[in-house]
């Protein structure tokens, strides 16, 4: 990381903050605001302190390494599309027909020689300092508390290395890790993730599971940790492919897990599968808190580090954040791996305000009736793509997927309730919208066809429409229509929620000649003039099976759910910065913001 810091000074416009700053809220809030800026920068905090415990660290905290697309690309050393092309051509390798073919194949095969990690039993640079069990105190690491209501401090950029019970499979996953006291960490590997599958094996066998957590080193390690590699494939293969050099691994001191030799810090230990601990709450990348739930716990046996380690961390919350840029690289690099199961897929795009699993837009070549539906089922059935709640498919004549205005217009002109599929499937464990955990509604929109024939029968202005709506129900407080020049303008209504919105929607059927697509949001924390955050809110809050009706117009209830809706779980709150902390940082000249910035990103 020291090398990375030097490299970032040259290549990444690194911001260095020498002011003593609290690991609780202050450092995370500065990083949070920074990465939302147009010209966002990585930041090195040289003097972290833990004010509540009076600790001053001599270990700096590095944040926002993936601060923007340009820097992310530099970390990879190539544009992610170039890497994707390489993977695509490897997946398409065919047996050579003659000598010329064989020669042409050599460079491709040669590039694979560096894919496999190399293991060594000698000590690595990450083991220059060894802290044995009796001296372990996690308070000596500048672990952050990112949000006021978080359960405690969390390691947010930990590389979690695990292996299967028989040692035949290795895994690297990026999971958050809650600090419990001096020597225990919560393992937030969600039920669908590889480390959780390994954990099941140890649990069945009644054996303790070895885990090693690395922090720092090559920034690509952490990207590999979040990459959705197929089960059983070690992410270090991907590392070797991208870097074109084998990952160099060394054995942990107290367990059999191998970790990269050049990481800054390694926390080694074992998880006793007979014990769980309440984990959370934690302000997560959905922009909501994930609530308390039991998760496995690791007992730390040993901490090793370099002599001058740097602590790497990130903050997750409402988009856009660092995971936007990590996710962008993932999206590009994994396109060729989706194609074998969906060969006519041209491209896909996961806009960050859909927080990856809540919205995907895909462009495809349609060859037969039902082709888009076939893709929906394929997506919902494979790996982590199956977490996606809402998938919209467009044809090859559609604009570029990132041309937001044009694309939305294209979709709205093709929105046909007959071509909408609503079904059920698995959802990300973080999803809060469905009435039960892990399964929920799925929405698939087939917008691959021609424009629909009819638009709104009798369009009204916002004022006229609001007037008519209020006559029906005066708990509708505001209304705004978007894309009124399309066949399906989007009418967003803000309501004071005192009952299930099903009643309002059924009463609004009387206005079906004026409405084609209705979205209802709560009065609080929604701004009708902020479509970016309205999309974020809507795709987060809905369970398609419960919250969408298709006749006589499409109506989407994106309000927060409660017992009116038959929702008995606890509805989580938004991740919001702590006002007093932000104001104090501003008074000290450490952050700059105005009301527009705060409103735009839903910060307070
Ligand atoms: C910043 C960040 C934090 C994450 N936190 C978690 C987490 O706490 N738990 C989890 O299961 N996945 C988390 N993920 C997603 C996983 O890293 C991702 O699904 C990864 O592919 C899992 O690897 P695996 O399939 O090998 O388990 C996080 C991703 C990012 C970018």
Coordinates of C-alpha atoms and ligand atoms in Angstrom, one line a residue:
X1 CA 0.0 0.0 0.0
X2 CA 3.0 2.3 0.6
X3 CA 3.8 1.8 -3.1
X4 CA 0.2 2.3 -4.0
X5 CA 0.2 5.6 -2.1
X6 CA 3.3 6.8 -4.0
X7 CA 1.7 5.6 -7.2
X8 CA -1.6 7.5 -6.4
X9 CA 0.4 10.7 -5.8
X10 CA 1.7 10.4 -9.4
X11 CA -1.3 8.9 -11.1
X12 CA -4.4 9.4 -9.0
X13 CA -4.4 13.0 -7.8
X14 CA -4.2 11.7 -4.2
X15 CA -5.6 14.0 -1.5
X16 CA -3.6 13.8 1.8
X17 CA -5.3 15.0 5.0
X18 CA -2.9 15.4 7.9
X19 CA -5.5 16.7 10.4
X20 CA -6.2 14.2 13.3
X21 CA -9.6 12.7 12.4
X22 CA -11.9 10.3 14.1
X23 CA -12.3 6.8 12.6
X24 CA -15.9 7.0 13.9
X25 CA -17.9 9.0 11.3
X26 CA -15.4 11.8 10.5
X27 CA -13.1 9.9 8.1
X28 CA -16.0 8.0 6.5
X29 CA -18.1 11.2 6.0
X30 CA -15.2 13.0 4.3
X31 CA -14.6 10.0 2.0
X32 CA -18.4 9.6 1.3
X33 CA -18.8 13.2 0.2
X34 CA -15.6 13.1 -1.9
X35 CA -16.5 10.1 -4.0
X36 CA -19.8 11.7 -5.0
X37 CA -18.1 14.7 -6.6
X38 CA -17.5 15.0 -10.4
X39 CA -13.8 15.0 -9.9
X40 CA -13.6 12.6 -7.0
X41 CA -10.2 11.7 -5.6
X42 CA -8.6 9.0 -3.4
X43 CA -7.7 10.2 0.1
X44 CA -5.0 9.3 2.5
X45 CA -5.8 10.1 6.2
X46 CA -2.4 10.2 7.9
X47 CA -3.6 10.8 11.5
X48 CA -6.6 8.6 12.3
X49 CA -7.7 8.7 15.9
X50 CA -10.3 6.8 17.9
X51 CA -11.6 9.6 19.9
X52 CA -13.9 7.6 22.2
X53 CA -11.0 5.5 23.4
X54 CA -8.3 8.1 23.2
X55 CA -6.2 6.2 20.6
X56 CA -3.9 7.8 18.1
X57 CA -2.8 5.6 15.2
X58 CA 0.4 5.7 13.3
X59 CA -1.2 3.6 10.6
X60 CA -2.8 5.8 7.8
X61 CA -6.1 5.0 6.3
X62 CA -6.4 5.0 2.5
X63 CA -9.9 5.4 1.0
X64 CA -11.5 5.8 -2.4
X65 CA -8.8 4.0 -4.3
X66 CA -11.5 3.3 -6.9
X67 CA -12.5 7.0 -6.9
X68 CA -13.4 7.3 -10.6
X69 CA -13.4 5.4 -13.9
X70 CA -10.0 6.7 -15.0
X71 CA -8.3 5.6 -11.8
X72 CA -10.0 2.2 -11.9
X73 CA -8.8 1.7 -15.4
X74 CA -5.3 2.6 -14.4
X75 CA -5.4 0.1 -11.5
X76 CA -6.3 -2.6 -14.0
X77 CA -3.6 -1.3 -16.4
X78 CA -6.1 -1.8 -19.3
X79 CA -9.6 -0.8 -20.1
X80 CA -12.0 -3.4 -18.7
X81 CA -13.4 -3.8 -22.2
X82 CA -9.9 -4.9 -23.4
X83 CA -9.8 -7.5 -20.7
X84 CA -13.3 -8.6 -21.6
X85 CA -12.2 -9.1 -25.2
X86 CA -9.3 -11.3 -24.1
X87 CA -11.7 -13.4 -22.0
X88 CA -14.1 -13.6 -24.9
X89 CA -11.5 -14.9 -27.3
X90 CA -10.3 -17.5 -24.7
X91 CA -13.9 -18.7 -24.3
X92 CA -14.2 -19.0 -28.0
X93 CA -11.0 -21.0 -28.5
X94 CA -11.4 -23.8 -31.0
X95 CA -9.2 -26.8 -31.7
X96 CA -6.6 -25.6 -34.3
X97 CA -7.1 -26.9 -37.8
X98 CA -3.5 -26.6 -39.1
X99 CA 0.0 -25.4 -38.2
X100 CA -0.9 -21.8 -38.8
X101 CA -3.9 -22.0 -36.4
X102 CA -1.6 -23.6 -33.8
X103 CA 0.9 -20.8 -34.1
X104 CA -1.9 -18.2 -33.8
X105 CA -3.0 -19.9 -30.6
X106 CA 0.3 -19.8 -28.8
X107 CA 0.1 -16.2 -27.5
X108 CA -3.4 -16.9 -26.1
X109 CA -2.3 -20.0 -24.3
X110 CA 0.9 -18.4 -23.2
X111 CA -1.2 -15.7 -21.4
X112 CA -2.7 -18.4 -19.3
X113 CA 0.6 -19.5 -17.8
X114 CA 0.4 -16.7 -15.3
X115 CA -3.1 -17.4 -14.2
X116 CA -2.4 -19.9 -11.5
X117 CA -1.4 -18.6 -8.1
X118 CA 2.0 -19.7 -6.7
X119 CA 2.2 -20.9 -3.2
X120 CA 5.2 -20.7 -1.0
X121 CA 5.9 -21.8 2.6
X122 CA 8.4 -19.1 3.3
X123 CA 7.4 -15.9 5.1
X124 CA 5.9 -13.0 3.2
X125 CA 6.3 -9.3 3.6
X126 CA 2.9 -9.3 5.2
X127 CA 4.4 -11.3 8.1
X128 CA 7.2 -8.9 9.1
X129 CA 5.4 -8.2 12.3
X130 CA 3.6 -11.0 14.2
X131 CA 1.2 -10.3 17.0
X132 CA 0.4 -13.4 18.9
X133 CA -2.9 -14.3 20.5
X134 CA -2.3 -12.9 23.9
X135 CA -1.4 -9.4 22.6
X136 CA -4.2 -9.1 20.1
X137 CA -6.4 -6.0 20.3
X138 CA -8.4 -5.0 17.3
X139 CA -8.6 -1.5 18.7
X140 CA -5.0 -1.1 17.5
X141 CA -6.3 -1.1 13.9
X142 CA -8.0 2.1 12.6
X143 CA -11.2 0.3 11.8
X144 CA -14.0 2.6 10.8
X145 CA -17.5 3.2 12.1
X146 CA -19.1 4.5 8.9
X147 CA -22.7 5.4 10.0
X148 CA -24.1 6.6 13.3
X149 CA -26.5 3.7 13.8
X150 CA -23.9 1.0 12.9
X151 CA -23.6 -1.8 15.4
X152 CA -19.9 -1.0 15.9
X153 CA -16.8 -0.6 13.9
X154 CA -16.5 -2.6 10.7
X155 CA -13.7 -3.7 8.4
X156 CA -15.1 -2.6 5.1
X157 CA -12.3 -3.7 2.7
X158 CA -11.3 -7.0 4.0
X159 CA -10.2 -9.8 1.7
X160 CA -11.7 -12.9 3.2
X161 CA -9.7 -16.0 2.3
X162 CA -11.4 -19.4 3.0
X163 CA -11.2 -23.0 1.7
X164 CA -13.5 -26.0 1.5
X165 CA -13.4 -28.6 4.2
X166 CA -11.3 -30.9 2.0
X167 CA -9.0 -28.1 1.1
X168 CA -9.8 -28.6 -2.6
X169 CA -11.3 -25.2 -3.3
X170 CA -10.1 -21.8 -2.3
X171 CA -12.1 -18.6 -2.2
X172 CA -11.6 -14.9 -1.9
X173 CA -14.7 -12.9 -1.0
X174 CA -15.2 -9.3 0.1
X175 CA -17.5 -9.3 3.1
X176 CA -17.8 -6.7 5.8
X177 CA -16.5 -7.7 9.2
X178 CA -17.9 -6.3 12.5
X179 CA -15.5 -5.9 15.4
X180 CA -16.6 -7.5 18.6
X181 CA -14.2 -6.5 21.4
X182 CA -10.5 -7.2 21.2
X183 CA -10.3 -10.4 19.2
X184 CA -13.5 -11.4 17.5
X185 CA -14.9 -10.5 14.1
X186 CA -18.4 -11.0 12.5
X187 CA -18.3 -12.8 9.2
X188 CA -21.0 -11.2 7.1
X189 CA -20.9 -13.8 4.2
X190 CA -24.4 -13.9 3.0
X191 CA -26.1 -17.3 2.5
X192 CA -25.6 -17.4 -1.2
X193 CA -21.9 -16.7 -1.1
X194 CA -19.0 -19.1 -1.5
X195 CA -17.6 -18.7 2.0
X196 CA -21.0 -19.5 3.4
X197 CA -21.1 -22.8 1.4
X198 CA -17.8 -23.7 2.8
X199 CA -19.0 -22.8 6.3
X200 CA -21.9 -25.3 5.8
X201 CA -19.4 -28.0 5.2
X202 CA -17.5 -27.3 8.4
X203 CA -20.7 -27.0 10.3
X204 CA -21.9 -30.4 9.2
X205 CA -18.5 -31.9 10.0
X206 CA -18.5 -30.2 13.4
X207 CA -15.1 -28.7 12.7
X208 CA -13.7 -25.2 13.1
X209 CA -13.3 -23.3 9.9
X210 CA -10.0 -21.5 9.2
X211 CA -10.2 -18.0 7.9
X212 CA -7.6 -15.4 7.0
X213 CA -8.5 -11.8 6.3
X214 CA -6.1 -9.6 4.4
X215 CA -6.1 -5.8 4.1
X216 CA -4.2 -3.8 1.5
X217 CA -1.6 -4.9 -1.0
X218 CA -2.4 -4.6 -4.7
X219 CA -5.8 -2.9 -5.0
X220 CA -6.8 -5.5 -7.5
X221 CA -7.1 -8.1 -4.7
X222 CA -10.1 -6.3 -3.3
X223 CA -11.7 -6.0 -6.7
X224 CA -11.2 -9.7 -7.2
X225 CA -12.8 -10.3 -3.8
X226 CA -16.1 -8.7 -5.0
X227 CA -16.0 -10.2 -8.5
X228 CA -18.9 -12.8 -9.0
X229 CA -16.7 -15.7 -10.0
X230 CA -18.5 -19.0 -10.5
X231 CA -18.5 -21.3 -7.4
X232 CA -15.3 -23.2 -7.1
X233 CA -13.1 -20.9 -9.1
X234 CA -10.5 -19.1 -7.0
X235 CA -10.6 -15.3 -7.6
X236 CA -6.8 -15.3 -7.6
X237 CA -7.0 -16.9 -11.1
X238 CA -8.7 -13.8 -12.3
X239 CA -6.0 -11.7 -10.5
X240 CA -3.3 -13.7 -12.5
X241 CA -5.2 -13.1 -15.7
X242 CA -5.7 -9.4 -15.3
X243 CA -2.2 -8.7 -14.0
X244 CA -0.6 -11.2 -16.3
X245 CA 1.5 -12.4 -13.4
X246 CA 0.8 -15.2 -10.9
X247 CA -0.5 -14.2 -7.5
X248 CA 2.2 -15.0 -5.0
X249 CA 0.8 -16.5 -1.9
X250 CA 2.2 -17.5 1.5
X251 CA 0.8 -19.6 4.2
X252 CA -0.8 -18.0 7.2
X253 CA 1.0 -18.6 10.5
X254 CA -1.7 -20.3 12.5
X255 CA -3.9 -21.9 9.8
X256 CA -3.6 -23.5 6.4
X257 CA -5.0 -20.6 4.4
X258 CA -2.7 -18.9 1.8
X259 CA -2.8 -15.2 1.4
X260 CA -1.0 -12.8 -0.9
X261 CA 2.5 -12.2 0.4
X262 CA 2.4 -8.4 -0.2
X263 CA -0.8 -7.4 1.7
X264 CA -0.4 -5.0 4.5
X265 CA -2.2 -6.8 7.3
X266 CA -3.5 -10.3 7.9
X267 CA -5.9 -11.3 10.6
X268 CA -5.9 -15.1 11.1
X269 CA -8.3 -17.2 13.0
X270 CA -11.0 -19.8 13.1
X271 CA -14.8 -19.7 13.0
X272 CA -16.5 -22.1 15.4
X273 CA -19.6 -23.1 13.5
X274 CA -21.6 -23.8 16.7
X275 CA -21.6 -20.1 17.5
X276 CA -23.3 -17.2 15.9
X277 CA -23.5 -13.6 17.0
X278 CA -25.9 -10.8 16.2
X279 CA -24.4 -8.7 13.4
X280 CA -25.3 -5.2 12.4
X281 CA -27.1 -2.9 12.0
X282 CA -24.8 -1.6 9.2
X283 CA -25.5 1.2 6.7
X284 CA -25.1 -0.7 3.4
X285 CA -24.5 -0.2 -0.3
X286 CA -28.3 -0.2 -0.9
X287 CA -28.4 3.1 0.9
X288 CA -30.4 1.5 3.7
X289 CA -29.3 -0.1 6.9
X290 CA -29.2 -3.8 7.0
X291 CA -30.7 -4.8 10.3
X292 CA -29.5 -7.1 13.0
X293 CA -29.1 -10.8 12.1
X294 CA -27.0 -13.6 13.4
X295 CA -23.8 -14.4 11.5
X296 CA -20.7 -16.6 12.2
X297 CA -17.9 -15.2 14.3
X298 CA -14.1 -15.6 13.9
X299 CA -11.8 -15.9 17.0
X300 CA -8.6 -14.1 16.0
X301 CA -5.5 -16.2 16.7
X302 CA -2.8 -14.0 15.2
X303 CA -2.3 -10.7 13.4
X304 CA 0.6 -10.2 11.0
X305 CA 1.6 -7.1 9.2
X306 CA 4.2 -5.2 7.3
X307 CA 6.4 -2.9 9.2
X308 CA 4.6 0.2 8.0
X309 CA 1.1 -0.9 7.0
X310 CA -1.6 1.2 5.5
X311 CA -5.2 0.4 6.3
X312 CA -7.5 0.3 3.3
X313 CA -11.2 1.1 3.8
X314 CA -14.3 2.1 1.9
X315 CA -17.7 3.5 2.8
X316 CA -20.9 2.1 1.4
X317 CA -24.2 3.9 1.4
X318 CA -26.4 5.7 -1.2
X319 CA -24.9 5.8 -4.6
X320 CA -22.7 6.9 -6.3
X321 CA -19.7 5.5 -4.3
X322 CA -16.5 3.6 -4.8
X323 CA -18.5 0.4 -5.6
X324 CA -19.9 2.2 -8.7
X325 CA -16.4 2.1 -10.2
X326 CA -15.6 -1.4 -9.0
X327 CA -19.0 -2.5 -10.3
X328 CA -18.4 -0.9 -13.7
X329 CA -15.2 -2.9 -14.2
X330 CA -17.0 -6.1 -13.1
X331 CA -19.9 -5.4 -15.4
X332 CA -17.6 -5.0 -18.4
X333 CA -15.2 -7.9 -17.6
X334 CA -18.0 -10.4 -17.0
X335 CA -20.0 -9.6 -20.2
X336 CA -18.2 -12.5 -22.1
X337 CA -19.0 -14.9 -19.3
X338 CA -22.7 -14.2 -19.6
X339 CA -22.7 -14.8 -23.3
X340 CA -22.4 -18.6 -23.3
X341 CA -25.8 -18.8 -21.5
X342 CA -27.3 -15.9 -23.4
X343 CA -25.5 -15.9 -26.8
X344 CA -27.6 -13.1 -28.3
X345 CA -26.9 -10.7 -25.5
X346 CA -25.2 -7.7 -27.0
X347 CA -24.5 -5.7 -23.9
X348 CA -25.8 -5.0 -20.4
X349 CA -25.6 -2.2 -17.9
X350 CA -26.2 -2.0 -14.2
X351 CA -26.8 1.7 -13.4
X352 CA -25.4 2.5 -9.9
X353 CA -28.6 3.9 -8.6
X354 CA -30.1 0.4 -9.1
X355 CA -27.4 -0.7 -6.7
X356 CA -26.5 -3.6 -9.0
X357 CA -29.0 -6.1 -7.9
X358 CA -32.1 -3.9 -8.2
X359 CA -31.9 -2.9 -11.9
X360 CA -30.3 -4.2 -15.0
X361 CA -30.7 -3.0 -18.6
X362 CA -29.8 -5.4 -21.3
X363 CA -29.5 -5.2 -25.1
X364 CA -30.1 -8.3 -27.1
X365 CA -30.7 -9.5 -30.6
X366 CA -34.2 -11.1 -30.7
X367 CA -34.5 -14.0 -33.0
X368 CA -37.9 -15.5 -31.9
X369 CA -41.0 -14.8 -29.9
X370 CA -40.4 -15.1 -26.2
X371 CA -36.6 -14.6 -26.6
X372 CA -36.5 -11.8 -24.0
X373 CA -38.5 -13.9 -21.5
X374 CA -36.0 -16.7 -22.1
X375 CA -33.2 -14.3 -21.1
X376 CA -35.1 -13.2 -18.0
X377 CA -35.2 -16.8 -16.8
X378 CA -31.6 -17.4 -17.7
X379 CA -30.5 -14.3 -15.7
X380 CA -32.6 -15.1 -12.7
X381 CA -31.2 -18.6 -12.7
X382 CA -27.5 -18.0 -12.8
X383 CA -25.0 -17.1 -10.0
X384 CA -25.2 -13.7 -8.5
X385 CA -27.1 -12.4 -11.6
X386 CA -30.1 -14.2 -10.0
X387 CA -30.3 -11.5 -7.3
X388 CA -31.4 -9.0 -9.9
X389 CA -34.9 -7.8 -9.1
X390 CA -35.8 -5.8 -12.2
X391 CA -34.5 -6.6 -15.7
X392 CA -35.4 -4.5 -18.8
X393 CA -34.5 -5.9 -22.2
X394 CA -34.2 -3.8 -25.3
X395 CA -33.5 -4.8 -28.9
X396 CA -30.5 -4.1 -31.0
X397 CA -32.0 -0.9 -32.4
X398 CA -32.1 0.7 -29.0
X399 CA -29.8 3.6 -28.1
X400 CA -26.6 3.0 -26.1
X401 CA -27.5 1.7 -22.7
X402 CA -25.7 4.5 -21.0
X403 CA -27.6 7.2 -23.0
X404 CA -30.0 7.5 -20.2
X405 CA -32.6 9.9 -21.7
X406 CA -32.7 8.3 -25.1
X407 CA -32.9 4.8 -23.6
X408 CA -35.7 5.6 -21.2
X409 CA -37.6 7.2 -24.0
X410 CA -37.1 4.1 -26.2
X411 CA -38.3 1.8 -23.4
X412 CA -41.3 4.0 -22.5
X413 CA -42.4 3.9 -26.1
X414 CA -42.4 0.1 -26.0
X415 CA -43.8 -0.5 -22.6
X416 CA -46.6 -3.0 -23.0
X417 CA -48.3 -4.6 -19.9
X418 CA -48.7 -7.8 -22.1
X419 CA -44.9 -8.0 -22.3
X420 CA -44.2 -7.7 -18.6
X421 CA -43.4 -10.8 -16.6
X422 CA -43.8 -10.7 -12.8
X423 CA -42.6 -13.8 -11.0
X424 CA -40.7 -14.8 -7.9
X425 CA -37.1 -15.8 -7.2
X426 CA -34.2 -15.4 -4.9
X427 CA -33.2 -11.9 -3.9
X428 CA -30.0 -10.6 -2.3
X429 CA -29.9 -11.2 1.4
X430 CA -29.7 -7.4 1.8
X431 CA -33.0 -6.8 0.1
X432 CA -35.5 -5.3 2.5
X433 CA -38.5 -4.9 0.2
X434 CA -40.0 -8.4 0.1
X435 CA -42.2 -9.5 2.9
X436 CA -39.9 -12.5 3.7
X437 CA -36.1 -12.6 3.4
X438 CA -34.2 -14.3 0.6
X439 CA -37.1 -14.6 -1.9
X440 CA -39.1 -11.9 -3.5
X441 CA -40.8 -10.5 -6.6
X442 CA -39.0 -10.3 -10.0
X443 CA -40.0 -7.9 -12.8
X444 CA -38.9 -8.5 -16.4
X445 CA -39.8 -6.0 -19.1
X446 CA -39.6 -7.0 -22.7
X447 CA -39.1 -3.7 -24.6
X448 CA -37.4 -5.4 -27.5
X449 CA -40.4 -5.0 -29.9
X450 CA -42.0 -2.2 -31.8
X451 CA -43.4 1.0 -30.3
X452 CA -46.9 0.5 -28.8
X453 CA -49.8 1.9 -30.7
X454 CA -51.5 4.1 -28.1
X455 CA -50.2 6.6 -25.7
X456 CA -52.2 8.5 -23.1
X457 CA -55.7 9.1 -24.3
X458 CA -56.1 12.6 -22.7
X459 CA -52.9 14.0 -21.4
X460 CA -53.1 16.6 -18.6
X461 CA -50.6 19.1 -17.2
X462 CA -49.2 18.3 -13.8
X463 CA -51.4 21.0 -12.1
X464 CA -54.6 19.7 -13.8
X465 CA -53.8 16.1 -13.0
X466 CA -52.9 16.9 -9.4
X467 CA -56.2 18.8 -9.1
X468 CA -58.2 15.8 -10.3
X469 CA -56.2 13.4 -8.1
X470 CA -56.7 15.5 -5.0
X471 CA -60.5 15.5 -5.6
X472 CA -60.2 11.7 -5.2
X473 CA -57.7 11.6 -2.3
X474 CA -56.2 14.7 -0.6
X475 CA -53.4 12.6 0.9
X476 CA -51.7 13.0 -2.5
X477 CA -49.4 15.9 -1.8
X478 CA -47.5 16.4 -5.1
X479 CA -47.1 15.1 -8.6
X480 CA -44.7 15.3 -11.4
X481 CA -44.8 13.8 -14.9
X482 CA -41.7 12.8 -16.7
X483 CA -41.2 12.0 -20.4
X484 CA -44.6 13.3 -21.4
X485 CA -43.6 13.1 -25.1
X486 CA -43.5 9.3 -24.9
X487 CA -46.3 6.7 -25.1
X488 CA -46.0 6.0 -21.4
X489 CA -45.2 9.2 -19.4
X490 CA -44.1 8.4 -15.9
X491 CA -46.3 10.1 -13.3
X492 CA -44.7 10.2 -9.8
X493 CA -46.9 11.0 -6.9
X494 CA -46.0 11.8 -3.4
X495 CA -48.4 10.7 -0.7
X496 CA -49.0 10.9 3.1
X497 CA -49.3 7.2 3.7
X498 CA -52.1 6.2 6.0
X499 CA -53.2 3.0 4.4
X500 CA -52.1 0.6 1.7
X501 CA -51.7 2.3 -1.6
X502 CA -53.9 -0.3 -3.2
X503 CA -56.9 1.8 -2.2
X504 CA -55.5 4.9 -3.8
X505 CA -54.6 3.0 -7.0
X506 CA -58.0 1.5 -7.3
X507 CA -59.6 4.9 -6.9
X508 CA -57.3 6.4 -9.5
X509 CA -58.5 3.9 -12.0
X510 CA -61.1 6.6 -12.8
X511 CA -58.2 8.6 -14.3
X512 CA -56.9 5.9 -16.6
X513 CA -57.3 8.1 -19.6
X514 CA -54.7 10.4 -18.1
X515 CA -52.2 8.0 -16.6
X516 CA -50.2 5.1 -18.1
X517 CA -47.4 4.6 -15.6
X518 CA -47.8 5.6 -12.0
X519 CA -45.1 5.5 -9.3
X520 CA -46.1 6.4 -5.7
X521 CA -43.5 7.5 -3.2
X522 CA -43.7 8.7 0.4
X523 CA -43.8 12.4 1.3
X524 CA -40.6 12.1 3.4
X525 CA -37.1 11.9 1.9
X526 CA -38.3 12.0 -1.7
X527 CA -37.9 14.9 -4.0
X528 CA -40.1 14.8 -7.1
X529 CA -37.4 16.8 -9.0
X530 CA -34.7 14.3 -8.4
X531 CA -35.2 11.4 -10.8
X532 CA -31.8 9.8 -9.9
X533 CA -32.8 9.2 -6.3
X534 CA -36.4 8.4 -7.2
X535 CA -35.2 5.5 -9.3
X536 CA -32.9 4.5 -6.5
X537 CA -35.8 4.6 -4.0
X538 CA -38.3 2.8 -6.3
X539 CA -36.2 -0.2 -7.3
X540 CA -35.0 -0.6 -3.7
X541 CA -38.5 -0.4 -2.2
X542 CA -40.6 -2.6 -4.4
X543 CA -41.4 -6.3 -4.5
X544 CA -42.9 -6.6 -7.9
X545 CA -45.4 -9.3 -6.9
X546 CA -46.8 -7.2 -4.1
X547 CA -46.3 -3.7 -5.4
X548 CA -47.0 -3.6 -9.1
X549 CA -50.4 -3.8 -10.8
X550 CA -50.7 -3.7 -14.6
X551 CA -54.3 -2.8 -15.3
X552 CA -55.9 -0.4 -16.2
X553 CA -52.5 1.3 -16.1
X554 CA -49.1 0.2 -14.6
X555 CA -49.0 1.3 -11.0
X556 CA -46.0 0.9 -8.8
X557 CA -46.2 1.4 -5.0
X558 CA -42.7 2.5 -4.0
X559 CA -43.6 3.7 -0.5
X560 CA -42.0 2.2 2.6
X561 CA -43.9 -0.8 3.6
X562 CA -45.5 -1.6 6.9
X563 CA -48.4 -3.6 8.4
X564 CA -50.9 -1.8 6.0
X565 CA -49.1 -3.8 3.3
X566 CA -49.0 -7.1 5.2
X567 CA -45.2 -6.3 5.8
X568 CA -44.3 -7.6 9.2
X569 CA -40.5 -7.3 9.1
X570 CA -38.8 -4.1 10.4
X571 CA -38.4 -1.6 7.6
X572 CA -34.9 -0.2 7.7
X573 CA -33.9 3.5 7.6
X574 CA -31.8 5.4 5.0
X575 CA -28.1 5.8 5.5
X576 CA -27.8 9.5 6.5
X577 CA -24.7 11.5 7.5
X578 CA -24.6 12.8 11.0
X579 CA -25.4 16.5 10.7
X580 CA -23.2 17.7 13.6
X581 CA -20.2 15.7 12.2
X582 CA -20.6 17.2 8.8
X583 CA -21.0 20.7 10.2
X584 CA -17.9 20.3 12.3
X585 CA -15.9 19.1 9.4
X586 CA -17.1 22.0 7.3
X587 CA -16.2 24.5 10.1
X588 CA -12.7 23.0 10.1
X589 CA -12.5 23.4 6.3
X590 CA -12.3 19.7 5.7
X591 CA -15.4 19.4 3.5
X592 CA -17.3 21.7 1.3
X593 CA -20.9 21.3 0.4
X594 CA -24.1 23.3 -0.2
X595 CA -27.8 22.5 0.1
X596 CA -28.0 21.5 -3.5
X597 CA -25.3 18.8 -3.1
X598 CA -27.0 17.5 0.1
X599 CA -30.4 17.3 -1.6
X600 CA -29.0 15.8 -4.8
X601 CA -27.5 12.8 -3.1
X602 CA -29.9 12.5 -0.1
X603 CA -27.1 13.0 2.3
X604 CA -28.9 14.3 5.4
Ligands
LIG1 C1 -17.9 -2.7 -0.7 C2 -18.5 -4.1 -0.8 C3 -19.0 -4.7 0.3 C4 -19.5 -6.0 0.3 N1 -20.0 -6.6 1.4 C5 -20.5 -7.8 1.4 C6 -20.9 -8.5 2.6 O1 -20.8 -7.9 3.7 N2 -21.4 -9.7 2.5 C7 -21.5 -10.4 1.3 O2 -22.0 -11.5 1.3 N3 -21.2 -9.8 0.2 C8 -20.6 -8.5 0.2 N4 -20.2 -7.9 -1.0 C9 -20.4 -8.6 -2.2 C10 -19.4 -9.7 -2.4 O3 -18.1 -9.2 -2.3 C11 -19.6 -10.4 -3.8 O4 -20.9 -10.9 -3.9 C12 -18.6 -11.4 -4.1 O5 -18.7 -11.9 -5.4 C13 -18.7 -12.6 -3.1 O6 -17.8 -13.6 -3.4 P1 -18.1 -15.1 -3.3 O7 -19.1 -15.5 -4.3 O8 -16.7 -15.7 -3.6 O9 -18.5 -15.4 -2.0 C14 -19.7 -6.6 -0.9 C15 -19.2 -6.0 -2.1 C16 -18.6 -4.8 -2.0 C17 -18.1 -4.1 -3.3

